[in-house]
Coordinates of C-alpha atoms in Angstrom, one line a residue:
Chain W
M1 CA 40.2 13.5 -55.1
V2 CA 42.2 12.2 -58.2
L3 CA 41.2 9.2 -60.1
D4 CA 44.2 7.6 -61.7
F5 CA 42.5 5.7 -64.6
Y6 CA 44.4 3.0 -66.5
F7 CA 43.0 1.6 -69.7
D8 CA 43.9 -0.1 -73.0
F9 CA 42.0 0.9 -76.2
A10 CA 41.9 -2.7 -77.1
S11 CA 39.9 -3.7 -74.1
G12 CA 36.0 -3.4 -74.4
Y13 CA 35.7 -3.1 -70.6
S14 CA 38.0 0.0 -70.8
Y15 CA 35.6 1.4 -73.3
F16 CA 32.7 1.0 -70.9
A17 CA 34.9 2.6 -68.2
A18 CA 36.0 5.4 -70.4
R19 CA 32.4 6.4 -71.2
R20 CA 31.6 6.4 -67.7
I21 CA 34.4 7.8 -65.6
E22 CA 34.3 11.4 -66.5
W23 CA 30.7 11.7 -65.3
L24 CA 31.3 9.8 -62.1
A25 CA 34.2 12.0 -61.3
A26 CA 32.3 15.2 -62.2
A27 CA 29.5 14.2 -60.0
N28 CA 31.8 13.6 -57.2
G29 CA 34.1 16.5 -57.4
A30 CA 37.0 14.4 -58.5
T31 CA 39.4 14.7 -61.4
V32 CA 40.7 12.0 -63.8
R33 CA 44.2 11.3 -64.9
W34 CA 44.1 9.1 -68.1
H35 CA 46.9 6.6 -68.4
P36 CA 46.9 4.5 -71.7
V37 CA 48.7 1.2 -71.1
L38 CA 49.3 -1.9 -73.0
L39 CA 47.3 -4.8 -71.2
P40 CA 49.8 -7.5 -72.5
A41 CA 52.6 -5.8 -70.7
L42 CA 50.7 -5.7 -67.4
T43 CA 49.6 -9.5 -67.6
E44 CA 53.3 -10.3 -67.6
V45 CA 52.9 -10.6 -63.9
T46 CA 49.7 -12.7 -63.7
K47 CA 50.7 -14.8 -66.9
V48 CA 47.1 -14.8 -68.1
L49 CA 46.7 -15.3 -71.7
P50 CA 45.0 -12.6 -73.7
S51 CA 41.2 -13.6 -73.6
P52 CA 40.9 -13.9 -77.4
L53 CA 43.4 -16.8 -77.3
V54 CA 41.3 -18.8 -74.9
P55 CA 38.2 -19.9 -76.7
S56 CA 35.8 -20.6 -73.7
K57 CA 37.0 -17.2 -72.1
W58 CA 36.5 -15.4 -75.3
R59 CA 33.0 -16.8 -75.7
Y60 CA 32.2 -15.6 -72.2
V61 CA 33.8 -12.1 -72.5
S62 CA 31.9 -11.6 -75.9
R63 CA 28.6 -12.6 -74.2
D64 CA 29.4 -10.6 -71.2
T65 CA 30.1 -7.3 -73.0
A66 CA 27.1 -7.7 -75.1
R67 CA 25.0 -8.3 -72.1
T68 CA 26.3 -5.4 -70.1
A69 CA 26.1 -3.0 -73.1
Q70 CA 22.5 -4.0 -73.6
E71 CA 21.5 -3.8 -69.9
E72 CA 23.2 -0.3 -69.5
A73 CA 22.3 0.8 -73.1
I74 CA 25.7 1.5 -74.1
P75 CA 26.4 1.5 -78.0
F76 CA 28.4 -1.6 -78.7
N77 CA 29.2 -2.5 -82.3
P78 CA 33.0 -3.1 -82.3
S79 CA 35.0 -2.9 -85.5
S80 CA 35.5 -6.0 -87.3
A81 CA 39.1 -5.7 -86.6
F82 CA 38.4 -6.2 -82.9
P83 CA 39.9 -7.8 -81.0
Q84 CA 43.5 -6.7 -81.7
M85 CA 46.4 -5.2 -80.0
L86 CA 46.5 -1.5 -80.3
V87 CA 49.5 0.6 -80.0
A88 CA 49.1 3.8 -82.1
P89 CA 46.1 5.3 -80.4
G90 CA 48.0 5.2 -77.0
R91 CA 51.1 6.7 -78.6
A92 CA 48.8 9.2 -80.3
M93 CA 47.2 10.3 -77.2
L94 CA 50.5 10.8 -75.4
W95 CA 51.8 13.0 -78.3
I96 CA 48.6 15.1 -78.2
R97 CA 48.9 15.6 -74.5
A98 CA 52.4 16.9 -75.0
A99 CA 51.7 19.0 -77.9
H100 CA 48.1 20.3 -77.0
G101 CA 47.4 19.5 -73.4
E102 CA 45.2 17.2 -71.4
Q103 CA 41.8 18.3 -72.6
A104 CA 42.9 17.5 -76.2
A105 CA 44.4 14.2 -75.3
V106 CA 41.2 13.1 -73.3
S107 CA 38.8 14.2 -76.1
F108 CA 40.9 12.2 -78.7
A109 CA 40.9 9.2 -76.4
R110 CA 37.1 9.3 -76.1
T111 CA 36.6 9.8 -79.8
C112 CA 38.8 6.7 -80.4
F113 CA 36.8 4.6 -78.0
Q114 CA 33.7 5.7 -79.6
A115 CA 34.9 5.1 -83.2
Y116 CA 36.2 1.7 -82.6
Y117 CA 33.2 0.2 -80.2
A118 CA 30.2 2.2 -81.2
D119 CA 30.9 3.2 -84.9
G120 CA 32.7 0.1 -86.0
V121 CA 35.7 2.0 -87.2
D122 CA 39.4 0.4 -87.1
I123 CA 41.5 2.7 -84.8
A124 CA 44.6 0.7 -85.8
D125 CA 44.3 2.6 -89.0
K126 CA 46.6 5.6 -89.0
A127 CA 44.4 7.4 -91.3
V128 CA 41.5 7.0 -89.0
L129 CA 43.6 8.4 -86.2
L130 CA 44.7 11.3 -88.3
G131 CA 41.1 12.1 -89.1
I132 CA 40.1 12.2 -85.5
A133 CA 43.1 14.4 -84.8
E134 CA 42.5 16.7 -87.6
A135 CA 38.8 17.1 -86.6
Q136 CA 40.2 18.5 -83.3
G137 CA 42.2 21.1 -85.2
I138 CA 45.5 19.3 -84.9
D139 CA 48.1 19.6 -87.6
G140 CA 48.2 16.4 -89.6
A141 CA 51.8 16.2 -90.5
A142 CA 53.0 17.1 -87.0
F143 CA 50.5 14.4 -85.7
L144 CA 52.0 11.7 -88.0
A145 CA 55.5 12.6 -87.1
G146 CA 54.6 12.4 -83.5
L147 CA 53.3 8.9 -84.0
E148 CA 56.8 7.8 -84.8
D149 CA 58.6 9.9 -82.3
P150 CA 60.9 7.7 -80.3
S151 CA 60.4 9.7 -77.2
I152 CA 56.7 9.1 -77.3
K153 CA 57.2 5.4 -77.9
A154 CA 59.5 5.3 -74.9
Q155 CA 57.0 7.3 -72.8
F156 CA 54.2 4.7 -73.7
K157 CA 56.5 1.9 -72.7
Q158 CA 57.4 3.6 -69.5
G159 CA 53.8 4.3 -68.7
N160 CA 53.4 0.4 -68.5
E161 CA 56.3 0.1 -65.9
E162 CA 54.8 3.0 -63.9
A163 CA 51.5 1.1 -63.8
L164 CA 53.0 -2.0 -62.7
A165 CA 54.9 -0.2 -60.0
Q166 CA 51.5 1.1 -58.8
G167 CA 50.2 -2.4 -58.5
V168 CA 48.1 -2.3 -61.7
F169 CA 47.8 -5.8 -63.3
G170 CA 44.8 -5.5 -65.5
V171 CA 42.4 -2.8 -67.1
P172 CA 40.4 -0.9 -66.6
F173 CA 42.0 0.0 -63.2
V174 CA 41.2 3.0 -61.2
L175 CA 43.2 4.2 -58.1
A176 CA 41.2 6.7 -56.2
D177 CA 43.7 8.6 -54.1
G178 CA 45.3 5.1 -54.0
E179 CA 42.2 3.0 -53.3
P180 CA 42.2 0.4 -56.0
F181 CA 39.4 -0.7 -58.2
W182 CA 39.9 -3.2 -60.9
G183 CA 37.3 -3.8 -63.6
Y184 CA 34.3 -1.9 -64.9
D185 CA 32.2 -4.3 -62.6
R186 CA 33.8 -2.3 -59.7
F187 CA 32.4 1.1 -61.0
P188 CA 29.3 0.9 -58.7
Q189 CA 31.6 0.3 -55.7
L190 CA 33.9 3.1 -57.0
E191 CA 31.0 5.4 -57.1
R192 CA 29.8 4.8 -53.5
W193 CA 33.4 5.2 -52.4
L194 CA 33.6 8.7 -54.1
A195 CA 30.3 9.6 -52.6
A196 CA 31.4 8.5 -49.1
A197 CA 34.7 10.4 -49.4
R198 CA 32.8 13.5 -50.5
R199 CA 30.4 13.2 -47.5
A200 CA 33.5 12.8 -45.2
A201 CA 35.4 15.8 -46.6
Chain S
M1 CA 15.2 -22.6 -64.0
V2 CA 18.4 -24.4 -62.9
L3 CA 21.7 -22.6 -61.8
D4 CA 24.6 -24.8 -62.1
F5 CA 27.0 -23.2 -59.6
Y6 CA 30.8 -23.9 -59.9
F7 CA 32.8 -22.9 -56.8
D8 CA 36.3 -23.7 -55.1
F9 CA 36.3 -23.7 -51.3
A10 CA 39.7 -22.1 -51.6
S11 CA 38.2 -19.1 -53.3
G12 CA 36.9 -16.0 -51.1
Y13 CA 34.7 -14.8 -54.0
S14 CA 33.1 -18.4 -53.9
Y15 CA 32.3 -18.0 -50.2
F16 CA 30.5 -14.7 -51.0
A17 CA 28.4 -16.5 -53.8
A18 CA 27.8 -19.6 -51.8
R19 CA 26.2 -17.3 -49.0
R20 CA 23.9 -15.7 -51.5
I21 CA 23.0 -18.1 -54.3
E22 CA 20.3 -20.1 -52.4
W23 CA 18.5 -16.9 -51.4
L24 CA 18.8 -15.7 -54.9
A25 CA 17.5 -18.9 -56.3
A26 CA 14.6 -19.2 -53.9
A27 CA 13.5 -15.7 -54.6
N28 CA 13.2 -16.4 -58.2
G29 CA 11.9 -20.0 -58.2
A30 CA 15.2 -21.6 -59.3
T31 CA 17.2 -24.6 -58.1
V32 CA 20.8 -24.7 -57.5
R33 CA 23.1 -27.5 -58.5
W34 CA 26.4 -27.2 -56.5
H35 CA 29.6 -28.2 -58.3
P36 CA 32.7 -28.2 -56.3
V37 CA 35.8 -27.6 -58.5
L38 CA 39.6 -27.1 -58.2
L39 CA 40.4 -23.5 -59.6
P40 CA 44.0 -24.6 -60.5
A41 CA 42.6 -27.2 -62.9
L42 CA 40.3 -24.7 -64.6
T43 CA 42.9 -22.1 -65.0
E44 CA 45.1 -24.5 -67.0
V45 CA 43.2 -22.8 -70.1
T46 CA 44.0 -19.2 -69.2
K47 CA 47.3 -19.9 -67.6
V48 CA 46.6 -17.3 -65.0
L49 CA 48.7 -17.8 -61.9
P50 CA 47.0 -18.4 -58.6
S51 CA 46.4 -14.9 -57.1
P52 CA 48.4 -15.4 -53.9
L53 CA 51.5 -16.0 -56.0
V54 CA 51.3 -12.5 -57.7
P55 CA 51.9 -10.0 -55.0
S56 CA 50.2 -7.0 -56.5
K57 CA 47.1 -9.0 -57.4
W58 CA 46.8 -10.7 -54.1
R59 CA 47.3 -7.3 -52.3
Y60 CA 44.4 -6.2 -54.7
V61 CA 42.1 -9.2 -53.9
S62 CA 42.7 -9.0 -50.2
R63 CA 41.7 -5.3 -50.3
D64 CA 38.6 -6.0 -52.6
T65 CA 37.2 -8.9 -50.6
A66 CA 37.6 -7.1 -47.3
R67 CA 35.9 -4.0 -48.8
T68 CA 33.1 -6.0 -50.4
A69 CA 32.6 -8.0 -47.3
Q70 CA 32.3 -4.7 -45.3
E71 CA 29.9 -3.1 -47.8
E72 CA 27.6 -6.1 -47.7
A73 CA 28.0 -6.8 -44.1
I74 CA 29.2 -10.3 -44.9
P75 CA 31.2 -12.0 -42.0
F76 CA 34.8 -12.2 -43.4
N77 CA 37.5 -13.5 -41.0
P78 CA 39.5 -16.3 -42.9
S79 CA 41.4 -18.9 -41.3
S80 CA 45.1 -18.0 -40.8
A81 CA 45.7 -21.0 -43.2
F82 CA 44.1 -18.9 -46.0
P83 CA 45.0 -18.9 -48.9
Q84 CA 45.8 -22.5 -49.5
M85 CA 44.6 -25.2 -52.0
L86 CA 41.8 -27.3 -50.6
V87 CA 40.8 -30.7 -51.9
A88 CA 39.4 -32.6 -48.9
P89 CA 36.1 -30.4 -48.6
G90 CA 35.3 -30.9 -52.1
R91 CA 35.8 -34.6 -52.0
A92 CA 33.9 -34.8 -48.8
M93 CA 31.0 -32.9 -50.3
L94 CA 30.8 -35.5 -53.2
W95 CA 30.9 -38.4 -50.8
I96 CA 28.1 -37.0 -48.6
R97 CA 26.0 -36.3 -51.8
A98 CA 26.5 -39.9 -52.8
A99 CA 25.8 -41.4 -49.2
H100 CA 23.4 -38.9 -47.9
G101 CA 21.9 -37.0 -50.6
E102 CA 21.9 -33.4 -52.1
Q103 CA 20.6 -31.5 -49.0
A104 CA 23.1 -33.0 -46.7
A105 CA 25.9 -32.2 -49.3
V106 CA 24.8 -28.6 -49.6
S107 CA 24.5 -28.2 -45.9
F108 CA 28.0 -29.5 -45.4
A109 CA 29.4 -27.2 -48.0
R110 CA 27.8 -24.0 -46.6
T111 CA 29.1 -24.9 -43.1
C112 CA 32.6 -25.5 -44.5
F113 CA 32.6 -22.0 -46.1
Q114 CA 31.3 -20.4 -42.9
A115 CA 33.8 -22.3 -40.8
Y116 CA 36.7 -21.3 -43.0
Y117 CA 35.9 -17.6 -43.8
A118 CA 33.7 -16.4 -41.0
D119 CA 34.9 -18.4 -38.0
G120 CA 38.6 -18.6 -39.0
V121 CA 38.8 -22.4 -38.8
D122 CA 41.0 -24.4 -41.2
I123 CA 39.0 -26.8 -43.3
A124 CA 42.0 -28.5 -44.7
D125 CA 42.0 -30.3 -41.2
K126 CA 40.4 -33.4 -41.7
A127 CA 39.4 -33.4 -38.0
V128 CA 37.3 -30.3 -38.6
L129 CA 35.6 -31.8 -41.6
L130 CA 34.8 -34.8 -39.5
G131 CA 33.3 -32.5 -36.8
I132 CA 31.1 -30.8 -39.3
A133 CA 29.9 -34.0 -40.8
E134 CA 29.3 -35.6 -37.4
A135 CA 27.4 -32.5 -36.4
Q136 CA 25.0 -33.4 -39.3
G137 CA 24.5 -36.8 -38.0
I138 CA 26.9 -38.6 -40.5
D139 CA 28.9 -41.6 -39.3
G140 CA 32.5 -40.5 -38.6
A141 CA 34.2 -43.7 -39.7
A142 CA 32.4 -44.0 -43.0
F143 CA 33.1 -40.3 -43.6
L144 CA 36.8 -40.6 -43.2
A145 CA 36.8 -43.8 -45.4
G146 CA 34.8 -41.9 -47.9
L147 CA 37.5 -39.1 -48.1
E148 CA 40.0 -41.8 -49.2
D149 CA 37.7 -43.6 -51.6
P150 CA 39.4 -43.7 -55.0
S151 CA 35.9 -43.3 -56.8
I152 CA 35.3 -40.1 -55.0
K153 CA 38.7 -38.9 -55.8
A154 CA 38.1 -39.7 -59.5
Q155 CA 34.7 -38.1 -59.3
F156 CA 36.2 -34.8 -58.0
K157 CA 38.8 -34.9 -60.8
Q158 CA 36.2 -35.6 -63.6
G159 CA 34.1 -32.6 -62.2
N160 CA 36.8 -30.4 -63.3
E161 CA 36.9 -31.8 -66.8
E162 CA 33.1 -31.4 -67.1
A163 CA 33.2 -27.8 -65.9
L164 CA 35.8 -27.0 -68.5
A165 CA 33.8 -28.7 -71.2
Q166 CA 30.8 -26.5 -70.0
G167 CA 33.2 -23.4 -70.8
V168 CA 33.9 -22.8 -67.1
F169 CA 37.4 -21.2 -66.6
G170 CA 37.1 -19.5 -63.2
V171 CA 35.1 -19.4 -59.9
P172 CA 32.5 -18.6 -59.0
F173 CA 30.7 -19.5 -62.2
V174 CA 27.0 -19.9 -62.7
L175 CA 25.3 -21.2 -65.7
A176 CA 21.6 -20.3 -65.6
D177 CA 20.0 -22.7 -68.0
G178 CA 23.3 -22.2 -69.9
E179 CA 23.4 -18.4 -69.6
P180 CA 27.0 -17.7 -68.0
F181 CA 27.9 -15.5 -65.3
W182 CA 31.5 -15.4 -64.0
G183 CA 32.5 -13.9 -60.7
Y184 CA 30.5 -12.7 -57.6
D185 CA 30.5 -9.2 -59.1
R186 CA 28.0 -10.7 -61.7
F187 CA 25.5 -11.6 -59.1
P188 CA 23.5 -8.5 -59.5
Q189 CA 23.3 -9.2 -63.2
L190 CA 22.3 -12.7 -62.6
E191 CA 19.6 -11.6 -60.3
R192 CA 18.1 -9.2 -62.9
W193 CA 18.5 -12.1 -65.4
L194 CA 16.4 -14.5 -63.3
A195 CA 13.8 -11.9 -62.5
A196 CA 13.3 -11.2 -66.2
A197 CA 13.2 -15.0 -66.9
R198 CA 10.4 -15.3 -64.3
R199 CA 8.5 -12.5 -65.6
A200 CA 8.8 -14.0 -69.2
A201 CA 7.7 -17.5 -68.0

C-alpha cells in the first residue's frame, strides 16, 4: 500500500498530518510518498480564498488548530511569520530528493515542519533552511545553488499540475492506492481504511 | 449549554449532523437551536465555488459522504435531484416555527432531511413539503401560503446575515456557547467538548 501525501509547508493542518503519517503508515505496512505542493495553485479550481484573507475563517482556523493541538498534545507554537506563502522549503525538499535521496528529503521536510510550527522559527528564511540542510550533512553551497536551480523550480510547479490531475484540490490530501482522504480530520478514517486493507490482504 | 446549529438542507454533511446533534445534545444536557441557512450566501466571504461545480471536489465529496455513511451505518440514498439549491424547506421550517413552535419546526426539518437523503424524495417539490407538514397535523392551505409569505422570505435571508455576523462561513456549523465547530467531522471534538463542559459544571 502506497500513501501519496500532498502537503504545503504553509498549512498548519499539513503539519499535523506530517507528524502523524509516517507512524500511521509504519503501523499498517504502507509506504509514504511525500509531495510538496503550493496550496494557492490547487485552490485555483475551487476559487476559495486563502483562509488568512477571510477574517471569520481565519479566526476559526486559528481556534481550531490550537484546540486540535491541545487535544492531541501536538506542540504548536508557529513562527511569528505564520501565515505566509512558502516556496523555498518545497523547492529545497525536491532538490535534496534529487541530490541525496528520499530519506534525506523526508527528514528535511519533517525538520522544517517542526522548526516552523513547534519551535517558532521562520522557514521562509533561507539561512534557516541552510542550517537544517547542513545539520543533515548536506553541502551548503550546493544546497543554496539548488534552491535557485530552474529545473527544480519547474519541477515544483509541475508537482502542482500533477496533483490537480490526481484530483487533489486541497491539503493535506492522501491517496491510499487511489482512495482519497482530504484533511487531517480524515486521518482516523484513513487509519481504519489501512487497517481494513491490511486485514483483507 | 446551548448549541446553535447552522445547516443547509442542500448539504449532505448537514444531514449527517442533523441526525446526530439532538442525541449528542441530549446526552450532555444541552439544547439545540436550529438555524436553516443558505450555504451560497455564507460562501460569499470565502468565495469557494459550490462543490458540485468543481468536478474533482464533487467526486471527492461524493466518495467521502458515501464512505462516512457506510462507516457510521447512516442511511444515505439521496434523491436523484441532489445536488441542488434548496430554498423552500428552510422557509417552510421558519413558517412552522412561527405558527406551531420549535418542536414542530425541528420535527419537520428532520423529516425533510430523511426524505431527501435516506428515502430519495425531492424536497424541492412543494407537494412533498406539503405532505410532510400535513402528516404533522399542519393545515395545508396555511402552510402553502406561509411558503410565499414575504416576511418569512425576509426572515430566511436575514438568518444568513446573522450567521455571517456570528462568524459562520460554512455548514454544518455549531456554536456551543460561542465555541465554534465547523463540519460534521468536528462532531467527535464537539462531543468531547460538551462532556468536558458538563464535568466542569
